XYZ file of C-alpha atoms in Angstrom:
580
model
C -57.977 3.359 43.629
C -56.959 5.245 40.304
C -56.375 3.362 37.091
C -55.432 6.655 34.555
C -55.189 5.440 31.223
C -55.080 1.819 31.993
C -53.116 1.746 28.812
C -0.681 -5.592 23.494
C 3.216 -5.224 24.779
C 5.827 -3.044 23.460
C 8.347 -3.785 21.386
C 12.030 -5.448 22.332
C 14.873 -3.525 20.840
C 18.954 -5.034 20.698
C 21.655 -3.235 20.247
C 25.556 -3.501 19.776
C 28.143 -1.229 21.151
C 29.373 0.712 18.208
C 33.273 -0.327 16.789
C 33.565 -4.027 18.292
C 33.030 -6.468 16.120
C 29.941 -9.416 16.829
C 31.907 -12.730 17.914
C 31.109 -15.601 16.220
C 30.770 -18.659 17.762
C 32.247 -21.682 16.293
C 30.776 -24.569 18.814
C 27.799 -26.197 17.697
C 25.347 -24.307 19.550
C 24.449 -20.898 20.325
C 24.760 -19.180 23.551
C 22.553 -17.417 24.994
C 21.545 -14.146 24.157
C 22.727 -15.020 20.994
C 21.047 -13.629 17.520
C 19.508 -16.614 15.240
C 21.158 -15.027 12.060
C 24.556 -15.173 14.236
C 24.820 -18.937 14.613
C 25.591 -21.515 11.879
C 25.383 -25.428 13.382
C 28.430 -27.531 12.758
C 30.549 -24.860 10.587
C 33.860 -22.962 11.614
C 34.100 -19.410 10.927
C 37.219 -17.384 9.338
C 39.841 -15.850 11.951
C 38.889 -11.860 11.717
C 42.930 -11.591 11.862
C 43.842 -14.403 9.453
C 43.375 -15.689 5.618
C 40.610 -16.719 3.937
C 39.892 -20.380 4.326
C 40.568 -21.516 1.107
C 37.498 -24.435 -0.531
C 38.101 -27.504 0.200
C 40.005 -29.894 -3.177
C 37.456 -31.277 -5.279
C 34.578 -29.639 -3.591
C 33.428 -28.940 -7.143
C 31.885 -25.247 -5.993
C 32.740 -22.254 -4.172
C 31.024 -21.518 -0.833
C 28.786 -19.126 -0.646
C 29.339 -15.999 1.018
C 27.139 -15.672 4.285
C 26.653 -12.215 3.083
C 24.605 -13.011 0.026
C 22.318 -15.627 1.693
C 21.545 -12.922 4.204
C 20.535 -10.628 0.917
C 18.263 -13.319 -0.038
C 16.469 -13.590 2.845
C 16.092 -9.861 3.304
C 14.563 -9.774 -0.263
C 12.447 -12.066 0.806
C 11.414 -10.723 3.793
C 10.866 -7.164 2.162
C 8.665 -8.932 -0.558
C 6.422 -10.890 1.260
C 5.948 -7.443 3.844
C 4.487 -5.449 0.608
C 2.689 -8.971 -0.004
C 1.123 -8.791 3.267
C 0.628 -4.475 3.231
C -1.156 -5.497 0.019
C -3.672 -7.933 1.283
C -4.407 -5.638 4.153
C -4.490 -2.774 1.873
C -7.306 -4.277 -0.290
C -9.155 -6.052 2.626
C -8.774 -2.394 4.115
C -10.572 -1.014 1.144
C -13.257 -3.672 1.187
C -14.121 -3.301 4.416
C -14.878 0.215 3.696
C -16.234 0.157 0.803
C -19.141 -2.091 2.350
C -19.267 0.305 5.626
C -19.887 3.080 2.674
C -22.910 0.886 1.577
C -25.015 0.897 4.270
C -27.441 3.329 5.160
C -28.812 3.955 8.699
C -31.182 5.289 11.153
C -31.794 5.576 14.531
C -33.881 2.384 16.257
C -36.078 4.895 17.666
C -37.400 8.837 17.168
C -36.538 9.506 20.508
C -39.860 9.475 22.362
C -39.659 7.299 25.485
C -39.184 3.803 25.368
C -40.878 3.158 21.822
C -38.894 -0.382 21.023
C -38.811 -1.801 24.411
C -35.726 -3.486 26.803
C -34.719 -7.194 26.887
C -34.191 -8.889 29.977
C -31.348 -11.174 30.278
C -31.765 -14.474 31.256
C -30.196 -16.508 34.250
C -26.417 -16.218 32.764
C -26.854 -12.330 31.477
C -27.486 -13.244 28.104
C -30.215 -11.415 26.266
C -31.916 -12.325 23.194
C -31.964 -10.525 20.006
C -35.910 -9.529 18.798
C -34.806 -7.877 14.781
C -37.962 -6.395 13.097
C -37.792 -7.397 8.818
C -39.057 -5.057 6.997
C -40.173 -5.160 3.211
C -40.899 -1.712 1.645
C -43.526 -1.249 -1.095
C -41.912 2.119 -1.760
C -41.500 3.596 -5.394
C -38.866 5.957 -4.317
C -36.455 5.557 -7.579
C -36.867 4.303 -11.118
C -35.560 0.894 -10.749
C -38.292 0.603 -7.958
C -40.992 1.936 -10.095
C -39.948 -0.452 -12.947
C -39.924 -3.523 -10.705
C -43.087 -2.672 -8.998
C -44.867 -0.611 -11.107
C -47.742 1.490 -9.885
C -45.946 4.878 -11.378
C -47.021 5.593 -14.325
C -49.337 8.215 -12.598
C -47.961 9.032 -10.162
C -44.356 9.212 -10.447
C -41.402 8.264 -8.003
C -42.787 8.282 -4.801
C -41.697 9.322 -1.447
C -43.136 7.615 0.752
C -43.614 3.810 1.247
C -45.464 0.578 3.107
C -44.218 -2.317 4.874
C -45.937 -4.855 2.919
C -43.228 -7.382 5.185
C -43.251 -7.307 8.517
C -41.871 -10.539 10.026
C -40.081 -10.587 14.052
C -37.232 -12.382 13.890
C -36.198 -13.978 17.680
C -32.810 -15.307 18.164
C -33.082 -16.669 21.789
C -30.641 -16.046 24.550
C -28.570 -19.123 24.151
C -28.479 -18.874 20.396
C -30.208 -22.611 20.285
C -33.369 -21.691 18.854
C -34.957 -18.870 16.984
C -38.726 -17.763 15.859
C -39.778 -15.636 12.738
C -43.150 -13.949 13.260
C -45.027 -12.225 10.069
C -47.463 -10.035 10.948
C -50.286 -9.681 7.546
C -50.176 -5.992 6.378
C -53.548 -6.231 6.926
C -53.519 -5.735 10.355
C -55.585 -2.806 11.890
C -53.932 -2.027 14.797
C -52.904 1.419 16.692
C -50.279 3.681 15.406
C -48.821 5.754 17.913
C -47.537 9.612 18.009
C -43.861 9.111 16.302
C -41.719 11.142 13.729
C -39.525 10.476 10.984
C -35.806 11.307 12.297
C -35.147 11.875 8.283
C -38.131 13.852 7.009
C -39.118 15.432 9.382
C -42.651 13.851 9.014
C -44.519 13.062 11.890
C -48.304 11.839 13.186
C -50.465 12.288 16.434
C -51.145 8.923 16.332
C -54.070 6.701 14.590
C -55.973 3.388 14.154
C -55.019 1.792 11.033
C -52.985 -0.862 8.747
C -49.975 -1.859 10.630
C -47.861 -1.567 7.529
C -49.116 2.191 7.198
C -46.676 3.289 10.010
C -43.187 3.272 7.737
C -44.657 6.126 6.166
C -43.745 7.981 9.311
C -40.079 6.396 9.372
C -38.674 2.822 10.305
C -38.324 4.108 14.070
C -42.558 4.632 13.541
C -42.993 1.140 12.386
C -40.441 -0.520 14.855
C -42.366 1.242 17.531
C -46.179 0.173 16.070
C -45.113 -3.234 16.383
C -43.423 -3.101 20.067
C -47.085 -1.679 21.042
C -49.146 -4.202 18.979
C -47.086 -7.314 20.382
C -45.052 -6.031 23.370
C -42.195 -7.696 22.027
C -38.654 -5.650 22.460
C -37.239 -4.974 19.476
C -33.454 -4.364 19.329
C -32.930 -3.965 15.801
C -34.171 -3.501 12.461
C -33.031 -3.823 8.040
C -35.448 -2.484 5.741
C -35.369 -4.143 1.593
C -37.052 -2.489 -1.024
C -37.802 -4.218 -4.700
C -34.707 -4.025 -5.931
C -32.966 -5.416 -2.582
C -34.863 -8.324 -3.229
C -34.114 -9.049 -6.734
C -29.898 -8.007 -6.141
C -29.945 -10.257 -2.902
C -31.858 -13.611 -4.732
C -28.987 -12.624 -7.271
C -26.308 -12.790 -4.982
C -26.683 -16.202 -3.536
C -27.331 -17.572 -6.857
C -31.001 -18.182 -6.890
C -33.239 -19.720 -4.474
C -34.827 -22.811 -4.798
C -39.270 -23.207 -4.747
C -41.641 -25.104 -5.112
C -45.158 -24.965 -5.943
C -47.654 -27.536 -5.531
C -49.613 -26.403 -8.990
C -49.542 -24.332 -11.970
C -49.793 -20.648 -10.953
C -49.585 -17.460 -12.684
C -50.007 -14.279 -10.507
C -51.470 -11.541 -12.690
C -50.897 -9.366 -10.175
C -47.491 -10.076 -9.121
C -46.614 -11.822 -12.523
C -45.268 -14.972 -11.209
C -46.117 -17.427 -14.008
C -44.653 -21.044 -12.788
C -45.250 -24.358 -13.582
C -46.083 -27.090 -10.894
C -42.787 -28.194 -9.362
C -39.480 -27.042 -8.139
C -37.734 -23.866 -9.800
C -34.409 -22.111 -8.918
C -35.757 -18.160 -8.462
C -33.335 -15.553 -9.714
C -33.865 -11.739 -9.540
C -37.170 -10.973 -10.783
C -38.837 -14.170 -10.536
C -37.591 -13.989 -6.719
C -39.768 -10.563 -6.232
C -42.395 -11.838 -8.291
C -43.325 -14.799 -5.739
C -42.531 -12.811 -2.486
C -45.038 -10.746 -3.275
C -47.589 -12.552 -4.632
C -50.622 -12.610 -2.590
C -52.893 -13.690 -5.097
C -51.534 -16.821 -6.417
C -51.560 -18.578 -2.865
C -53.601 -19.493 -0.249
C -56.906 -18.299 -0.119
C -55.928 -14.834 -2.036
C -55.182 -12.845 0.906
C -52.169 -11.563 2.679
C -52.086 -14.584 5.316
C -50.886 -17.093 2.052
C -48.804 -14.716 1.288
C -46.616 -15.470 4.386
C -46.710 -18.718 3.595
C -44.972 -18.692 0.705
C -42.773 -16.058 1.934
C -41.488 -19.003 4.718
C -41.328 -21.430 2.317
C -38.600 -18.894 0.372
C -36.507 -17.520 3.166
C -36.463 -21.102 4.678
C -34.693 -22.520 1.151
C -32.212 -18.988 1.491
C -31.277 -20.189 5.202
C -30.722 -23.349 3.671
C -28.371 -22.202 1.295
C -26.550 -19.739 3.319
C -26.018 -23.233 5.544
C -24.404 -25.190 2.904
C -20.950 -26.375 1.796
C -19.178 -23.721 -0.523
C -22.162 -21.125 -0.262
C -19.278 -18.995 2.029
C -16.585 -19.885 1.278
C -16.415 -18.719 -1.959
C -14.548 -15.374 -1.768
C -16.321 -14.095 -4.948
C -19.487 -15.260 -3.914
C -19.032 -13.811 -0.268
C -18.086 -10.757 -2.034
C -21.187 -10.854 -4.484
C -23.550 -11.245 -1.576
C -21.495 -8.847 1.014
C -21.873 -6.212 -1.494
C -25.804 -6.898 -2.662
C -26.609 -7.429 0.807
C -24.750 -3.884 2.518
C -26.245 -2.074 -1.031
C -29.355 -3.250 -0.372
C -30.234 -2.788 3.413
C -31.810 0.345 5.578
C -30.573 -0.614 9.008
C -30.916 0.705 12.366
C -27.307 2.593 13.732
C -26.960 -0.592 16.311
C -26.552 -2.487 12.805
C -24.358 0.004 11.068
C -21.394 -1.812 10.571
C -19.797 -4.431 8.356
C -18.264 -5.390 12.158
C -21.936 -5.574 13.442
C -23.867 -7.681 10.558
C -21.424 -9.906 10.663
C -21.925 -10.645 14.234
C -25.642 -10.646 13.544
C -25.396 -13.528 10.571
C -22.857 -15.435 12.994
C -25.608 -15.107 15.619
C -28.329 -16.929 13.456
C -25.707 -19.214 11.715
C -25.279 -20.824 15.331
C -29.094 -22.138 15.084
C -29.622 -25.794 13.387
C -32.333 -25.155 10.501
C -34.578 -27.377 12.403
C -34.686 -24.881 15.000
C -35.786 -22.015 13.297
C -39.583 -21.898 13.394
C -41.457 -19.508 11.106
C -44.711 -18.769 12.323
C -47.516 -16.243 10.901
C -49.550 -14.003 13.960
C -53.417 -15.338 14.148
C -55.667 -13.274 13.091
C -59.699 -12.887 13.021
C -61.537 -10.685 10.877
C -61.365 -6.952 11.749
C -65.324 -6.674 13.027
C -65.672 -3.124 10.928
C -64.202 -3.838 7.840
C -64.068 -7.643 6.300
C -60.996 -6.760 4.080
C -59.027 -6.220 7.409
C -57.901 -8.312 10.324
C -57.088 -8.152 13.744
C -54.919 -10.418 16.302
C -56.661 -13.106 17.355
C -57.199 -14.186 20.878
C -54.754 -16.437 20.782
C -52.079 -14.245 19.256
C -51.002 -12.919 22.863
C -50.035 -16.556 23.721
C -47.788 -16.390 20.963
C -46.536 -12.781 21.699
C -45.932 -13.844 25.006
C -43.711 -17.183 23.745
C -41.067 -15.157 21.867
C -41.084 -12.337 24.657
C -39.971 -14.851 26.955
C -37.553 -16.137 25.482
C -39.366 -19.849 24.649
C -39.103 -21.886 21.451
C -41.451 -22.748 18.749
C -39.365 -26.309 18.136
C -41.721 -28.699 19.310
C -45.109 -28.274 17.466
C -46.489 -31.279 18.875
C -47.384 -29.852 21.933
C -44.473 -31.029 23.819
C -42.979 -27.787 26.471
C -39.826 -26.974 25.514
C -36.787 -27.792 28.208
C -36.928 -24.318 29.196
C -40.697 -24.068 29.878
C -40.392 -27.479 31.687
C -37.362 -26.096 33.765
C -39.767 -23.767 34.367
C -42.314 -25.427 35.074
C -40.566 -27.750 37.679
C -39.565 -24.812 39.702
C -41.656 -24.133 42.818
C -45.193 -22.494 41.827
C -45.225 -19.400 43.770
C -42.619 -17.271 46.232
C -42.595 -19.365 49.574
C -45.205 -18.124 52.219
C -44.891 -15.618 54.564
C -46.288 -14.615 57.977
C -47.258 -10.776 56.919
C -51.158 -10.492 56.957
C -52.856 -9.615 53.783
C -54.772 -6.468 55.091
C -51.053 -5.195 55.836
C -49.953 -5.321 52.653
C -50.478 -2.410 49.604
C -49.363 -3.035 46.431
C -49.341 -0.461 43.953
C -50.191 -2.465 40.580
C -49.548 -1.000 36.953
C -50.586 -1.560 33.489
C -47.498 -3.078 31.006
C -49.391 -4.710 28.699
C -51.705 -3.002 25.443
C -54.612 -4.269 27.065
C -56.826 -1.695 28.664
C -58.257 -2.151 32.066
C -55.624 -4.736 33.257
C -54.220 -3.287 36.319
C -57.634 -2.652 37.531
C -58.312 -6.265 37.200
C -55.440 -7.486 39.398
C -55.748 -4.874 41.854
C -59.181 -5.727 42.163
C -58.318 -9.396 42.621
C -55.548 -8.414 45.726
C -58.626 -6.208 47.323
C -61.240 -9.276 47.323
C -58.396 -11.383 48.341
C -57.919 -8.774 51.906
C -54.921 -6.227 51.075
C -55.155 -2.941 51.672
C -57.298 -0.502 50.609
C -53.972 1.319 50.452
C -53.540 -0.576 46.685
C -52.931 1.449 43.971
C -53.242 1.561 39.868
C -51.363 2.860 36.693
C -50.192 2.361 33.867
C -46.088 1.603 33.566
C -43.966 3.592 31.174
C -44.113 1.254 28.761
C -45.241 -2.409 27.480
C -42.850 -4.738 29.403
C -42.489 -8.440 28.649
C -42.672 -10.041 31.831
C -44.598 -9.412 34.848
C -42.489 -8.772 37.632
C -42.877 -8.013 41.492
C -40.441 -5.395 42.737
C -40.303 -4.701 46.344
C -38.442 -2.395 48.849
C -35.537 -3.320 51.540
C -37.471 -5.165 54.234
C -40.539 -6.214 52.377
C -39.484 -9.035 51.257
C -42.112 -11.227 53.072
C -45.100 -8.820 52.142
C -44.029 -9.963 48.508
C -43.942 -13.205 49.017
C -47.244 -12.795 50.424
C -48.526 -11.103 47.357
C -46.925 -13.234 45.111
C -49.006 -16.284 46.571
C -51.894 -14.708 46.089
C -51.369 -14.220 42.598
C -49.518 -17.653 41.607
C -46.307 -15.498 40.696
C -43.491 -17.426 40.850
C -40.609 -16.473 42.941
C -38.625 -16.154 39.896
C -40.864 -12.959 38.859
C -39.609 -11.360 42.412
C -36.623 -8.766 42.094
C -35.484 -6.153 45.255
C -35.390 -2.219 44.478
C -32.709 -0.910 44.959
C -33.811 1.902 46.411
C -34.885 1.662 50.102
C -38.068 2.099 51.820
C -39.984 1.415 49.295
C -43.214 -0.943 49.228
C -44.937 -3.323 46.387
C -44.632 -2.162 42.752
C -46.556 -4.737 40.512
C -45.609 -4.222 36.811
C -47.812 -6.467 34.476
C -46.277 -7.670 31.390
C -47.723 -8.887 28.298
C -47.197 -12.565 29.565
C -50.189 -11.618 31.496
C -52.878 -10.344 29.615
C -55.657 -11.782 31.242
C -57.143 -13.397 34.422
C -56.287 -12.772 38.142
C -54.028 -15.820 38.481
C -50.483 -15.806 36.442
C -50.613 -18.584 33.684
C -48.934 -21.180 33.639
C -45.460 -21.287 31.214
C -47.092 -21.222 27.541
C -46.346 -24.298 25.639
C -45.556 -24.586 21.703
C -49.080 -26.369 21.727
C -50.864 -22.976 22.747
C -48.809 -20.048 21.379
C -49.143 -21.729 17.802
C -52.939 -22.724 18.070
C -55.049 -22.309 15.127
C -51.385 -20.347 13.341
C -49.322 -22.151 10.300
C -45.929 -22.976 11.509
C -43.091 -25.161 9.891
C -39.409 -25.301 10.453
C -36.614 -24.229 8.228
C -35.545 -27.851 7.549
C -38.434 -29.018 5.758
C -37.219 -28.640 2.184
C -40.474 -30.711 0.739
C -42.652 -28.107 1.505
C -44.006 -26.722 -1.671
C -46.259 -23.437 -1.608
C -50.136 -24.135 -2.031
C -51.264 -22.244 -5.040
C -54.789 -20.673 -4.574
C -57.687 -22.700 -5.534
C -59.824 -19.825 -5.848
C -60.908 -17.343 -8.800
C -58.579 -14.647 -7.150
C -56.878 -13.428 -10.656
C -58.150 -11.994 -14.038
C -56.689 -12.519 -17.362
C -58.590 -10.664 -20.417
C -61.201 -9.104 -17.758
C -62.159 -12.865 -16.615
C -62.185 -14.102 -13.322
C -60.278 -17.304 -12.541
C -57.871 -19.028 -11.025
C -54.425 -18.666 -10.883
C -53.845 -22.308 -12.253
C -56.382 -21.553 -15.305
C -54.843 -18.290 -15.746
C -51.358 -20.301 -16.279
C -53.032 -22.621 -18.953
C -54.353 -19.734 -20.778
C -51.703 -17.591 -20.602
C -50.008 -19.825 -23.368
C -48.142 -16.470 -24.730
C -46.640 -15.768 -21.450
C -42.861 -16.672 -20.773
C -42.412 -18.457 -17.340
C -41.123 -16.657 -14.823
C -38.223 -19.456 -13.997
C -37.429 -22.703 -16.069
């Protein structure tokens, strides 16, 4: 046994035979065949061979010519047309305008399957995993000015991804889950290159948010490897993105539960609720200092508490459908973005944003990855045990709704459905299964086969690693070994739903682990909302009370002293707030 690695129609025409004259009709109604413009109701028309009728006595006006009335209307028809060309012509140029906007890149650099693949559920729908990404980069002057850190060095060219969040739109479009993942994170980079630069790495352990130096296809795939989550697309924001989007929609409203002022960020605000435009806006997504405990993981928080308000917003009466405002933020928004080419359309966002406007606010859970301190350096964090419970959750398509504890309808659907694949009559000892490694944990297809030997299969079983991290764990088996799967399956608590035929023939037992399955010899039970959120902060987008929780610690410094950021606010009596 080998384990290597164990890592439309056309158009109608008439026409009239030249030198007869049309008949008209003088009965009140139209035959058939007849043109519209041919027929008048309840009016007798002049003899061709005759006089003209003369007007009535004492009708008080002259008739008016048929001929004229037709001129009207053709006026009228020819007016509204260039109306109508118009319109088109400068929804036309709008439409382009915003395609000429965006910028984009490929999803991945190429190198096998770096992002992952969605699997569809029962009814062929797929879900939509979209990787957020902030960018610390200083790579123009309006960057440098609004985050500062160039006076040394410059305008950069390369930058961070101080925000990472996962953003899950399930399958039905019912619920969705956003996931930040702290910068902080030490995690493994792997070998990737930058499909713009050029720039590329071997591969190395470090800060997740390190890997967007390397290109967003580098960070998209660091993330698929930390979480095994597929990601299908990405949109990158830098500072100014920020400030021009928070702009666009008018402000977004905040609140925080104290006095604060950031000396770091420079978000100076007092206790309560503020409306954040531009500046201000950066200045409290970023701040890392003036919540929490100081450290990156209050940082989310408050983050959350922000892009829940925006979703709020967006949600509203009259937010769009204003057409200058949808303009305002159309053009901020496609100005603003780095997307991948599966986003690179005006056609494409839109479907995107009507994708996520389908969700109820009260369905869309935010979430922050649990973390433990990183065991070699205190200043650092890794995922947390519990972490891959969550991973798992929004891999499979499950939602974060019910924080109580409650399973979800799908998990209990789930749940309900018979345990494991029904038994068959095929001995164990018969049966070899050739089990491989999907998940980022090393040693797991050892662990399994290992299980399947003790339990009597064949010392024909095999291990591996797959091609790449997979979601779910599935059982794939060969025309005519169907019942040495069910077999297997049994032994391993798989359900039957896990079971899927090659279509090749002839060929055996392929056991792929996924990352629902990261430890243990017996598949787990469906997670619940209970377990993947244990010991993380999680709140829906509804909850418009929720104010952010400003630091109680001596995590700033104003004049060289150490305080907190709610001293630093009442000192800082020369300071202008950052919002009224």
């Amino acid at each position: 046994m080998t384990d290597p690695g164990d890592a439309p129609a056309g158009n109608a025409t008439r026409s009239h035979a030249r030198g007869l004259p049309r008949q008209r009709h003088t009965s009140g109604s139209a035959p058939s065949g007849s043109a519209p413009s041919d027929y008048a109701p309840s009016r007798s028309a002049p003899s061709r061979t005759g006089s003209r009728a003369r007007p009535k006595v004492g009708a008080g006006r002259r008739a008016r010519p048929v001929g004229r009335g037709r001129r009207i209307l053709r006026t009228a028809a020819i007016s509204l047309s260039v109306l109508v060309l118009a319109t088109a012509g400068v929804g036309w140029w709008f439409y382009e305008h915003l395609n000429g906007n965006l910028h984009s890149v490929p999803l991945t650099d190429g190198s096998g399957d770096s992002a992952g693949k969605e699997k569809a559920d029962a009814f062929g729908r797929t879900p939509i995993n979209l990787l957020v990404v902030g960018s610390d980069g200083r790579t123009n002057a309006s960057d440098c000015k609004l985050g500062g850190g160039c006076s040394h060095t410059g305008v950069q060219s390369g930058s961070n991804a101080d925000v990472e969040m996962v953003m899950h739109i399930s399958a039905d479009r019912s619920n969705a889950t956003v996931m930040s993942i702290p910068r902080d994170t030490v995690t493994t980079v792997p070998a990737c290159k930058d499909t713009e630069t050029g720039v590329s790495t071997n591969g190395y352990t470090g800060m997740v948010n390190s890997a967007l130096q390397y290109g967003p296809a580098c960070q998209v795939a660091t993330v698929h490897r930390l979480t095994g989550i597929p990601i299908d697309h990405f949109v990158k924001l830098d500072f100014s993105g920020v400030v021009k989007m928070s702009d666009a929609v008018g402000g977004v409203s905040a609140c925080v539960d104290k006095d604060v002022y950031d000396t770091y960020s420079h978000l100076k605000l007092a206790q309560g609720t503020h409306t954040l435009k531009g500046v201000a806006a950066l200045e409290f997504v970023r701040s890392r200092h003036g919540f929490g405990d100081g450290s990156d993981l209050g940082r989310t928080y408050s983050q959350h508490i922000f892009l829940s308000s925006m979703i709020r917003k967006f949600k509203s009466a009259g937010t769009l459908t204003d057409p200058t405002a949808v303009y305002r933020l159309a053009d901020a928004a496609t100005k603003a973005l780095t997307v991948d080419t599966g986003l690179g359309s005006v056609r494409k966002l839109i479907g995107l944003a009507a994708d996520v406007d389908k969700v109820p606010a009260k369905r869309i859970t935010f979430t922050t990855m649990q973390t433990a301190p990183d065991p070699g350096d205190s200043n650092r964090l890794v995922p947390a045990a519990t972490a891959r419970s969550l991973f798992a959750t929004i891999a499979n398509d499950q939602s974060l709704t019910n924080a109580s504890g409650k399973k979800t309808a799908e998990a209990s659907a789930t749940a309900k459905a018979p345990a494991t694949a029904t038994a068959s009559v095929v001995p164990a000892a018969q049966i070899a299964v050739t089990v491989e490694n999907g998940t980022t944990v090393t040693g797991r297809a050892s662990a399994v086969a290992t299980a399947l030997l003790d339990k009597g299969f064949s010392s024909g079983t095999t291990t591996g690693n797959a091609a790449g991290t997979t979601s779910s764990t599935t059982l794939t088996y060969g025309s005519g070994h169907k019942a040495e799967a069910q077999t297997a399956a049994k032994a391993l608590g798989l359900p039957s739903s896990h079971l899927k035929q090659s279509d090749a023939t002839g060929t055996g037992l392929t056991l792929v682990i996924g990352i629902d399955w990261t430890s243990g010899t017996a598949y787990p039970a469906p997670a619940d909302t209970k377990t993947a959120t244990a010991d993380a902060h999680a709140e829906t987008a509804d909850q418009s009370k929720t104010c952010a929780k400003v630091s109680p610690y001596k995590t700033v410094s104003l004049d060289g002293v150490a305080m907190t950021p709610t001293q630093a606010y009442r000192a800082a009596t020369g300071t202008k707030d950052s919002a009224p």
